[in-house]
Coordinates of C-alpha atoms in Angstrom, one line a residue:
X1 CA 102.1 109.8 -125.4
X2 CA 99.2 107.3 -124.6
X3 CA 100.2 105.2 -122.0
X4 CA 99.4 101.3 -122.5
X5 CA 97.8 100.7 -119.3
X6 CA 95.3 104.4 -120.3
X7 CA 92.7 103.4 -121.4
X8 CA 90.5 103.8 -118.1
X9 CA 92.0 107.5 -117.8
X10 CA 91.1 111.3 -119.5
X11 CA 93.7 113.1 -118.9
X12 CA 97.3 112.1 -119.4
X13 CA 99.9 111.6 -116.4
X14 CA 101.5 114.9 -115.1
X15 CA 105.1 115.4 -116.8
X16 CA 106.6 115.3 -113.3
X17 CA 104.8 112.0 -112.2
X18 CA 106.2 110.7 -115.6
X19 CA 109.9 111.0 -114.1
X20 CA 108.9 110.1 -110.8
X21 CA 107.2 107.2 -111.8
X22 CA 109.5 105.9 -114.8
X23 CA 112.4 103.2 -113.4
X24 CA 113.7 103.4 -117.0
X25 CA 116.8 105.1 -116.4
X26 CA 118.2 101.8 -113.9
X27 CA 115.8 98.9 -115.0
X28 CA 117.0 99.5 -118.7
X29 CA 120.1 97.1 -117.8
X30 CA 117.3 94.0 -117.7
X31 CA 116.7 94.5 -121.2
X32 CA 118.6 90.9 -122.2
X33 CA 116.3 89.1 -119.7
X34 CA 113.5 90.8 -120.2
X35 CA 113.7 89.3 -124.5
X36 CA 114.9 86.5 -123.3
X37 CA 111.2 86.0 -121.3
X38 CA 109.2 87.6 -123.8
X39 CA 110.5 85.3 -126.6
X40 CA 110.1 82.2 -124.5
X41 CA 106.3 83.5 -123.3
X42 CA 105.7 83.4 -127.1
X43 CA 106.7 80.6 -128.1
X44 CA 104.7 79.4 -124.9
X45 CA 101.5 81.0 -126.4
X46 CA 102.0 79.8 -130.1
X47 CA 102.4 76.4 -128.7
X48 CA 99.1 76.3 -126.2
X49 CA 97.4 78.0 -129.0
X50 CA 96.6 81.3 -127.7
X51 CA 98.0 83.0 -130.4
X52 CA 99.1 82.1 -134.0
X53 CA 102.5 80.2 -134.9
X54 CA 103.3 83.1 -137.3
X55 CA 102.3 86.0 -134.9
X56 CA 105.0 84.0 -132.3
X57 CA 107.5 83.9 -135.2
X58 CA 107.1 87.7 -135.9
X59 CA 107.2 88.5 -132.0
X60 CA 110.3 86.3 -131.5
X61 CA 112.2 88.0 -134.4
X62 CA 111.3 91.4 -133.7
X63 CA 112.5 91.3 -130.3
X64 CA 115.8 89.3 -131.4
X65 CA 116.4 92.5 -134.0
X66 CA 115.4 94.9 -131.1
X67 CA 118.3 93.2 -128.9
X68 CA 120.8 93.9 -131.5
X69 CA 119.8 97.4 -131.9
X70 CA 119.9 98.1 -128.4
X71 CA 123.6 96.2 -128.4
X72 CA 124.4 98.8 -130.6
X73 CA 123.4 102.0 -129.3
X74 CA 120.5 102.3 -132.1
X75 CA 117.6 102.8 -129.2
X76 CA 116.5 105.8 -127.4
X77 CA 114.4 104.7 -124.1
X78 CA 111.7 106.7 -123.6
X79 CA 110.6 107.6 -120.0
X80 CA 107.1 108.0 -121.2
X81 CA 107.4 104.6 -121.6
X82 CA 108.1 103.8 -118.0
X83 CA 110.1 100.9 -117.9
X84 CA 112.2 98.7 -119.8
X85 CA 108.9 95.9 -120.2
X86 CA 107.0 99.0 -122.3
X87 CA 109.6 100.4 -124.0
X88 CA 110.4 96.9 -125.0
X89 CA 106.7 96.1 -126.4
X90 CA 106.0 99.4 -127.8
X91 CA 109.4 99.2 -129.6
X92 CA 108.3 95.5 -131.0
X93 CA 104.5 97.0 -131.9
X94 CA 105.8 99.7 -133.8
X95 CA 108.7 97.5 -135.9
X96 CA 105.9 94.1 -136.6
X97 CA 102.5 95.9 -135.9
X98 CA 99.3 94.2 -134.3
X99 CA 101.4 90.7 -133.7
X100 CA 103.4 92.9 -130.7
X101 CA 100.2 93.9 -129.4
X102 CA 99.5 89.9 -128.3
X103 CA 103.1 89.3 -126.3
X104 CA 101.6 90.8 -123.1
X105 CA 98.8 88.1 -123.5
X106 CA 98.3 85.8 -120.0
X107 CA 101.0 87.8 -118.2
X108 CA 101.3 90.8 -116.2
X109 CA 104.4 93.0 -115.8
X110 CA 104.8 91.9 -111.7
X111 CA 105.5 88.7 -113.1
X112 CA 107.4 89.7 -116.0
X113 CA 110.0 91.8 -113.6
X114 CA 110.3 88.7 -111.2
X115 CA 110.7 86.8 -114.1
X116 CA 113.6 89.7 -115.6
X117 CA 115.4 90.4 -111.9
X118 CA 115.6 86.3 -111.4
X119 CA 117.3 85.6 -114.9
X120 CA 119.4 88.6 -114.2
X121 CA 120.4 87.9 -110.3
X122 CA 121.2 84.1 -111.8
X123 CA 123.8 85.2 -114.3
X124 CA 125.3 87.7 -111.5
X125 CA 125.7 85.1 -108.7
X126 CA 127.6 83.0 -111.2
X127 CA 130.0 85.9 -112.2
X128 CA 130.4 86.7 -107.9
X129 CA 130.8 83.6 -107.4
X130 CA 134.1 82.4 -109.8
X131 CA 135.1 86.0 -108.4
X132 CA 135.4 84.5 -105.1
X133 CA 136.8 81.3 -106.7
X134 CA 139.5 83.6 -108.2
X135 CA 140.3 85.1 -105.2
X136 CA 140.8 81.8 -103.3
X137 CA 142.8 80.4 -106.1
X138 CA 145.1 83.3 -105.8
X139 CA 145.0 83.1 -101.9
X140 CA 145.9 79.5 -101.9
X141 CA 148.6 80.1 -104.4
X142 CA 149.8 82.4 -101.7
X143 CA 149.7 79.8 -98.7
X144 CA 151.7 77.6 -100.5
X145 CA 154.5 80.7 -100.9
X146 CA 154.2 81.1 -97.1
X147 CA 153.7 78.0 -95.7
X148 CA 157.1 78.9 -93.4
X149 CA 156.8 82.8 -93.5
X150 CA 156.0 83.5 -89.5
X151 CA 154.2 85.9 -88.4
X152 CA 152.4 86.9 -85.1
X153 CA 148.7 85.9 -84.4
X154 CA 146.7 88.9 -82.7
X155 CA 143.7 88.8 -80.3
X156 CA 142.5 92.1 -79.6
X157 CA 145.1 93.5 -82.1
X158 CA 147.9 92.4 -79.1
X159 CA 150.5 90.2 -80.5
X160 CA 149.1 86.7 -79.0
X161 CA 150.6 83.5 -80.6
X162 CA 153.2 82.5 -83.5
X163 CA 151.3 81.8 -86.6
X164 CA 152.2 81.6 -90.0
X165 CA 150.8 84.0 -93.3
X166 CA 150.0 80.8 -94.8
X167 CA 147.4 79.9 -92.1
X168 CA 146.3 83.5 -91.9
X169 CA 145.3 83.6 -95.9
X170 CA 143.7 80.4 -95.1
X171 CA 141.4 81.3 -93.1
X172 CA 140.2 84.3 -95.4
X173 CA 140.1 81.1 -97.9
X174 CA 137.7 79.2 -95.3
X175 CA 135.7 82.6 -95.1
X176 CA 135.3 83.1 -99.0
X177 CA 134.3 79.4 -99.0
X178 CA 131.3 80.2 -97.0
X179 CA 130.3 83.0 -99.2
X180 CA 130.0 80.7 -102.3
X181 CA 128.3 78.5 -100.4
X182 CA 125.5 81.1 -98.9
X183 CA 125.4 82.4 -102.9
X184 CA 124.7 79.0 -104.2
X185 CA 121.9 78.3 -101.6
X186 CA 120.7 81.5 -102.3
X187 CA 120.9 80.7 -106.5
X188 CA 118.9 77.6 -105.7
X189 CA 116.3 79.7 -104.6
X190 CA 116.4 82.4 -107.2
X191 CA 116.1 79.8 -109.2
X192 CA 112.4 79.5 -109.7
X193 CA 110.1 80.5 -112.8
X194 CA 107.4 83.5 -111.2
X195 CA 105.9 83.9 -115.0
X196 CA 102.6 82.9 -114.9
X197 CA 101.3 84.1 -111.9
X198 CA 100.1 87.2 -113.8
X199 CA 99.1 90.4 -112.0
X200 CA 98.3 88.5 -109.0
X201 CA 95.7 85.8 -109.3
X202 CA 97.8 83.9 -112.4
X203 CA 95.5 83.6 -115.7
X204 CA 92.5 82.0 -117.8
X205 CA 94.2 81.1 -120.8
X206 CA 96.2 77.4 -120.5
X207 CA 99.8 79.0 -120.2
X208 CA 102.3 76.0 -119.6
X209 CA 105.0 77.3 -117.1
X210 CA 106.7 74.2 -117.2
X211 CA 107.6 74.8 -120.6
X212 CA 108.6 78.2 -120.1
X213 CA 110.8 77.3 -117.4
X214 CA 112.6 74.5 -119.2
X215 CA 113.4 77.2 -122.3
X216 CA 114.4 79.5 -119.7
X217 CA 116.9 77.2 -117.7
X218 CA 114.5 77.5 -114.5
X219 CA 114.6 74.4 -112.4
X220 CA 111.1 75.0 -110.8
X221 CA 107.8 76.9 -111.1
X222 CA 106.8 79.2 -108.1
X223 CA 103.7 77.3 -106.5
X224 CA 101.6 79.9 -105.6
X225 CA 101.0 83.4 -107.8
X226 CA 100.5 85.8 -104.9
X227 CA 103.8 85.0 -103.4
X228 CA 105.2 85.0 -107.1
X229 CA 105.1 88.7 -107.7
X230 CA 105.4 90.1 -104.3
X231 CA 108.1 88.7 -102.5
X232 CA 111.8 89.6 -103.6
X233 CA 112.8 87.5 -100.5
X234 CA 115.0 86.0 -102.9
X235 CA 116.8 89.2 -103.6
X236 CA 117.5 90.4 -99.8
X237 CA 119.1 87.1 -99.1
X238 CA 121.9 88.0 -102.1
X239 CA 122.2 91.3 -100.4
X240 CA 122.6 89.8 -97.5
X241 CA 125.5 87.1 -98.1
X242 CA 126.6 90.2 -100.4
X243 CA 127.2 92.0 -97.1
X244 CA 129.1 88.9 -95.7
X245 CA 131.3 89.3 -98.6
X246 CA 132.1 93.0 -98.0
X247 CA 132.4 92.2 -94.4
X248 CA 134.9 89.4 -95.4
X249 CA 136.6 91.7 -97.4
X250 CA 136.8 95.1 -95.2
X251 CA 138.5 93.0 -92.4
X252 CA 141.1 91.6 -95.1
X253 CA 141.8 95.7 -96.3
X254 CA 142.0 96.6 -92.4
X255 CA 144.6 93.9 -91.9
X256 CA 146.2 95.1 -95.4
X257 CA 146.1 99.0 -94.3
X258 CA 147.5 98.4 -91.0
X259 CA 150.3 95.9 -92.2
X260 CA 151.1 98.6 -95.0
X261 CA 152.1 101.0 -92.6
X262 CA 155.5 101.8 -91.1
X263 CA 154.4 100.5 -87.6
X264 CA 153.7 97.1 -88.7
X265 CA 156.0 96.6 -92.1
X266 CA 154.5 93.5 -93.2
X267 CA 153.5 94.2 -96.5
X268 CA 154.3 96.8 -99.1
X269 CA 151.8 97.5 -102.1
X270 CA 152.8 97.3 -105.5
X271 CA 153.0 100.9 -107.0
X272 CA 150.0 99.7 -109.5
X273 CA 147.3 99.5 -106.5
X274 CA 148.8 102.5 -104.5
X275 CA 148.3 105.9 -104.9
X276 CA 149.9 109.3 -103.4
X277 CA 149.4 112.4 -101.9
X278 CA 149.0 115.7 -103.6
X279 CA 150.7 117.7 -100.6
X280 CA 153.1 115.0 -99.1
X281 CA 155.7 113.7 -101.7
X282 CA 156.8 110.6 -99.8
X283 CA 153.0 109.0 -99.3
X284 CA 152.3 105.6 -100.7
X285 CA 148.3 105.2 -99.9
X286 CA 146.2 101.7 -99.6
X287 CA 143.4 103.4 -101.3
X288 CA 142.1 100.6 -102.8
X289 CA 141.9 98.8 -99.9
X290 CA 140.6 101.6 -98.1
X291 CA 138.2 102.4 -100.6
X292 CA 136.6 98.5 -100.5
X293 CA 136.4 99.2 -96.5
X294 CA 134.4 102.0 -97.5
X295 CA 132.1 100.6 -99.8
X296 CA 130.9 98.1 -97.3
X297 CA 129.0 100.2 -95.9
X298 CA 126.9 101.4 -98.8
X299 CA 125.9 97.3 -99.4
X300 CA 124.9 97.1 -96.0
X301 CA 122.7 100.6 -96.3
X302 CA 121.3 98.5 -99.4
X303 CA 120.5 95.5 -96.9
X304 CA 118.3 97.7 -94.4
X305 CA 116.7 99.6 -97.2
X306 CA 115.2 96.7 -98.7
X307 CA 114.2 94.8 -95.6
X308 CA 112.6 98.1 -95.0
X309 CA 111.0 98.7 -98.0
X310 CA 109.8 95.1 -97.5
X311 CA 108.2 94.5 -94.1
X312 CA 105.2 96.6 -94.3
X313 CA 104.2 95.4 -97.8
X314 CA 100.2 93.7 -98.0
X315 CA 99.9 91.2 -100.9
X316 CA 100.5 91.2 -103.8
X317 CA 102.4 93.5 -105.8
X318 CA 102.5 97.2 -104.6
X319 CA 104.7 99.8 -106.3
X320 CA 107.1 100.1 -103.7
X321 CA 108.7 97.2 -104.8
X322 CA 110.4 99.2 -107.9
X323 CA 112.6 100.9 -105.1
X324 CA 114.1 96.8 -105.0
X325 CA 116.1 97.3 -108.5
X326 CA 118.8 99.9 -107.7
X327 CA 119.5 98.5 -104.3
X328 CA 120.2 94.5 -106.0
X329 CA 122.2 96.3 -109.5
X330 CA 124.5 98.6 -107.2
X331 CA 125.3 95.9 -104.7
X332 CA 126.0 93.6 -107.1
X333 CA 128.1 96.3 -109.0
X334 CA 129.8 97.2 -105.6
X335 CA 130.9 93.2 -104.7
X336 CA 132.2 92.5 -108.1
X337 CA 134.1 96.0 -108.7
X338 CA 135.5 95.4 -105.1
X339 CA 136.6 91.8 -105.8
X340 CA 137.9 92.3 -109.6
X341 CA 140.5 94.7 -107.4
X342 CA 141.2 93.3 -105.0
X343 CA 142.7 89.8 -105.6
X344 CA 145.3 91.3 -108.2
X345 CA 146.1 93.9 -105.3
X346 CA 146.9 90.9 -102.8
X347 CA 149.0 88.9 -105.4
X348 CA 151.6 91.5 -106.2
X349 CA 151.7 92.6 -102.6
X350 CA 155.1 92.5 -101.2
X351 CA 155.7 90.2 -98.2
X352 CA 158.4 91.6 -96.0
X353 CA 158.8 87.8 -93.7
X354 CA 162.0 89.4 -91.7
X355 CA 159.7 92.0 -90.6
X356 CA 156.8 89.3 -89.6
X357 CA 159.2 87.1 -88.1
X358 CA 160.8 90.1 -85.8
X359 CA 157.5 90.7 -84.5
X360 CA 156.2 87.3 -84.2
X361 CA 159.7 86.7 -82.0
X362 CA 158.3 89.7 -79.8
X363 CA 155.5 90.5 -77.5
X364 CA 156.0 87.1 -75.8
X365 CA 153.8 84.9 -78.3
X366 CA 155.6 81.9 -76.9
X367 CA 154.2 82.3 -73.7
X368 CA 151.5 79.6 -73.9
X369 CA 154.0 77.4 -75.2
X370 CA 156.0 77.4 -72.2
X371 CA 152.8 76.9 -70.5
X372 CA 152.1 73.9 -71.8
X373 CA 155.8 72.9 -71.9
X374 CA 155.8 73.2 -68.0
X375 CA 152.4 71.3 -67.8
X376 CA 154.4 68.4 -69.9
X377 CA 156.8 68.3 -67.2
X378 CA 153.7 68.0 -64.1
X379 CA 152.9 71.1 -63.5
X380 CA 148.7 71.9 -63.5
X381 CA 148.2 74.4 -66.3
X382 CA 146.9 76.7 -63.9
X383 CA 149.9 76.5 -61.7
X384 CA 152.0 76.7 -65.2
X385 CA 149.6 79.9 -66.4
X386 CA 150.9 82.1 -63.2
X387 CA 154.4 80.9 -63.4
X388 CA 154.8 82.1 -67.1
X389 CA 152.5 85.2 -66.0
X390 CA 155.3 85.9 -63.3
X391 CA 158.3 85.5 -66.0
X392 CA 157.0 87.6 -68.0
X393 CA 156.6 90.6 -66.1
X394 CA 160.1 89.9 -64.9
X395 CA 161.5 90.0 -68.3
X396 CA 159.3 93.3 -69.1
X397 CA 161.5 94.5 -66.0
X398 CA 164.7 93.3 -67.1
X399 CA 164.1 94.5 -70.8
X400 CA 164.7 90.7 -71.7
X401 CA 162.9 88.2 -74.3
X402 CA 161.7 84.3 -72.7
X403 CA 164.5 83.3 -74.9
X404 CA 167.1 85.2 -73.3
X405 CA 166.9 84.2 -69.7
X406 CA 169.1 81.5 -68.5
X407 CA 168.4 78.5 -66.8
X408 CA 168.7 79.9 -63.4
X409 CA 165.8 82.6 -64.2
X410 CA 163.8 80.6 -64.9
X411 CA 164.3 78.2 -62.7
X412 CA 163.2 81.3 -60.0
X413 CA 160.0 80.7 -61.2
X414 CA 159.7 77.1 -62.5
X415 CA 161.6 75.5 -61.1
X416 CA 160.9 72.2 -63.1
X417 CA 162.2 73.6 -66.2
X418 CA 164.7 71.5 -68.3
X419 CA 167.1 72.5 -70.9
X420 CA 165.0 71.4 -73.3
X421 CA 163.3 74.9 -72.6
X422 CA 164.7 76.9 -75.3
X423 CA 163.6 74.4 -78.2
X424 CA 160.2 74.3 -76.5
X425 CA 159.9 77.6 -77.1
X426 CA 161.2 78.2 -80.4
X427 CA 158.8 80.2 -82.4
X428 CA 159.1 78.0 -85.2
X429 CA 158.5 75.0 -82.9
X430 CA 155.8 77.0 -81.7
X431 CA 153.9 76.5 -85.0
X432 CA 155.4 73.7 -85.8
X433 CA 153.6 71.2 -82.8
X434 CA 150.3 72.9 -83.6
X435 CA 149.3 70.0 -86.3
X436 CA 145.3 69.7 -85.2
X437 CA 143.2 70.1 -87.7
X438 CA 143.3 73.9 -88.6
X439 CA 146.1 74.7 -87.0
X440 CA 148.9 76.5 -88.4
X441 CA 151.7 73.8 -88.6
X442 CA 153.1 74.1 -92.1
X443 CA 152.0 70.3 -92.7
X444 CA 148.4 71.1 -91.1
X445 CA 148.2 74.3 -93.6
X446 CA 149.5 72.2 -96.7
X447 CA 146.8 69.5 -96.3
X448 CA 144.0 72.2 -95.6
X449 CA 145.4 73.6 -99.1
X450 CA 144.9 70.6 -101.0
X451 CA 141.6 70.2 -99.2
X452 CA 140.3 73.5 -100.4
X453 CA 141.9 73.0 -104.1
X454 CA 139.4 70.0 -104.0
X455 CA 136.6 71.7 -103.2
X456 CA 137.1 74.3 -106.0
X457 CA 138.0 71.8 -108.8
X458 CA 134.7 69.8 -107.4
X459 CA 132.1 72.4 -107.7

């Protein structure tokens, strides 16, 4: 098969540098975009004159008749063919004849791939993103379910201080949040027109990229051609804030896994996002969340690779570059598989708040609340810190709770506690004074609810 670019060449390319050089078999999934560019670079051309209103006619037809066939199964890529640009062209040449052999005038295919995996990253960064917005939807919907549901907080995955499972989702919601806005920052960057820039040094003929950008929905034209074709910066900043998203995400499964097991009780999977063992009759599994903690790492294996393949790159285009394309479509497969699991999984969890609340009531998570209560009454916090220190290890001795002391315990080692000590020290009251902003108080959580509803509706 004579290769488009072979005319300088006598012998034809060796069978096996055919597969090893054909990206084909992944690159095919750009076929949409890359129509979409080629029918707005020819209207582009009829338009400056550089080729004939009819020949611009024929191209844009042909290719819109190719896209159906393709929709339906009717075409065979050919790796011969390389890539999904030449399969494209030599498809269009052989259906309308010598008018497809003028598409690939004033362009080059390094700018016709920038153009292809911009249009494409585009539409996926959208579809991530009200994935995200699901997902917060559904965790706010939650909140609002749990604004009293108590449960402890952990530092160092030691029971620390009463919180609530409202103000827990709520900060996965703040976290989520973040990841929208690092994938809409990284959109608005994506978001710029490379065709024109040609092979590397842009092109004679009086292209109008302005024109092209506007048909294509581009809001600005890249300003310089060499940086055009042979950065995909662009690309390893959505891998990156993809990452964040997994990272987001394999943290929420480890909390999920742990609080699915019989040691912690908090939550109990519905049947639909569970699965069993084939030796042990009585396992219920949190594969799926086990499964997203997994995949993490293969988006952040994607990260390093294309850094890597990156940083040692001279300008312009080198052929390196075609390792960018199965990095960017499996991460983006990866976050949106993950995420189109996982929300329904959280939202017919079972919440077992008896079980939360025992273990909130434990581990002394009202500590720092008698702290502060004895600081209230005088005492310097530091003073206050080794008093509660000391009551504490004498109620690890006694095999009691800070609850179930009298008055006269305590008073051994505070001796300015009041017997206002037990409602100071009510876990609910615990959670109930913390009304900063961002703190878990069930008023605090409501109004950063409605805050974040805002923010959704708004963007």
């Amino acid at each position: 098969m004579t290769k488009l670019w072979g005319g300088r060449f006598q012998k034809d390319t060796a069978g096996l540098v055919d597969d090893f050089h054909s990206s084909i078999s992944f690159d095919q999934r750009l076929y949409r975009y890359d129509i979409r560019g080629s029918q707005a670079h020819a209207r582009m051309l009829a338009r400056q004159g550089i080729i004939a209103p009819e020949e611009a006619e024929q191209i844009v037809s042909g290719l819109e008749e190719i896209l159906a066939d393709i929709e339906a199964g009717r075409v065979q890529f050919s790796v011969e063919a390389e890539d999904i640009h030449m399969n494209i062209e030599q498809l269009l040449t052989r259906r309308i004849g010598p008018a497809g052999k003028k598409l690939h005038t004033a362009r080059s295919r390094n700018d016709q791939v920038a153009l292809d995996v911009r249009l494409y990253l585009k539409d996926e960064i959208d579809q991530v993103t009200g994935l995200l917005e699901q997902l917060q939807k559904t965790l706010l919907d939650l909140a609002e379910e749990h604004l009293d549901t108590v449960m402890p907080g952990y530092t160092h995955l030691q029971r620390a201080q009463p919180v609530t499972l409202a103000h827990h989702f709520m900060a996965y919601v703040q976290m989520f949040a973040r990841d929208v806005e690092r994938l809409r920052d990284c959109r608005r960057r994506t978001d710029v027109l490379p065709l024109g820039a040609g092979a590397l040094a842009g092109t004679t003929f009086p292209v109008d990229p302005a024109y092209v950008a506007e048909q294509l929905g581009f809001a600005a034209v890249a300003e310089n051609s060499l940086d055009a074709v042979s950065d995909r910066d662009f690309m390893v900043e959505f891998v990156a804030a993809a990452a964040l998203i997994m990272v987001h995400l394999s943290r929420f499964c480890e909390e999920i896994i742990l609080w699915s097991s019989a040691e912690f009780a908090f939550v109990e999977l519905d049947d639909a996002f569970s699965t069993g063992s084939s030796m042990m009759p009585q396992k219920k599994n949190p594969d799926v969340a086990e499964l997203s903690r997994g995949k993490a790492g293969r988006v952040f294996g994607h990260l390093m690779g294309l850094l890597t393949m990156l940083k040692g790159l001279p300008l312009a285009y080198n052929k390196d570059m075609q390792e960018d394309k199965e990095a960017l479509f499996d991460t983006v497969d990866t976050v949106k598989k993950c995420l189109t699991v996982f929300t329904p999984m959280v939202a017919t969890m079972k919440i077992r708040r008896e079980n939360m609340a025992r273990a909130a009531r434990g581990g002394f998570t009202n500590a720092t609340d008698l702290a502060d209560y004895l600081v209230g009454r005088g005492v310097p916090f530091r003073e206050a810190h080794a008093m509660v220190g000391r009551l504490v290890y004498y109620c690890l001795e006694q095999g009691k709770s800070l609850e179930e002391l009298t008055l006269d315990e305590f008073r051994q080692f505070a001796p300015a506690v009041g017997d206002d000590v037990y409602r100071a020290i009510d876990i609910r009251q615990c959670v109930a004074k913390r009304r900063v902003l961002g703190g878990p108080a069930p008023e605090a959580v409501r109004e950063a609810i409605a805050r974040a509803r805002e923010r959704l509706q708004n963007q």
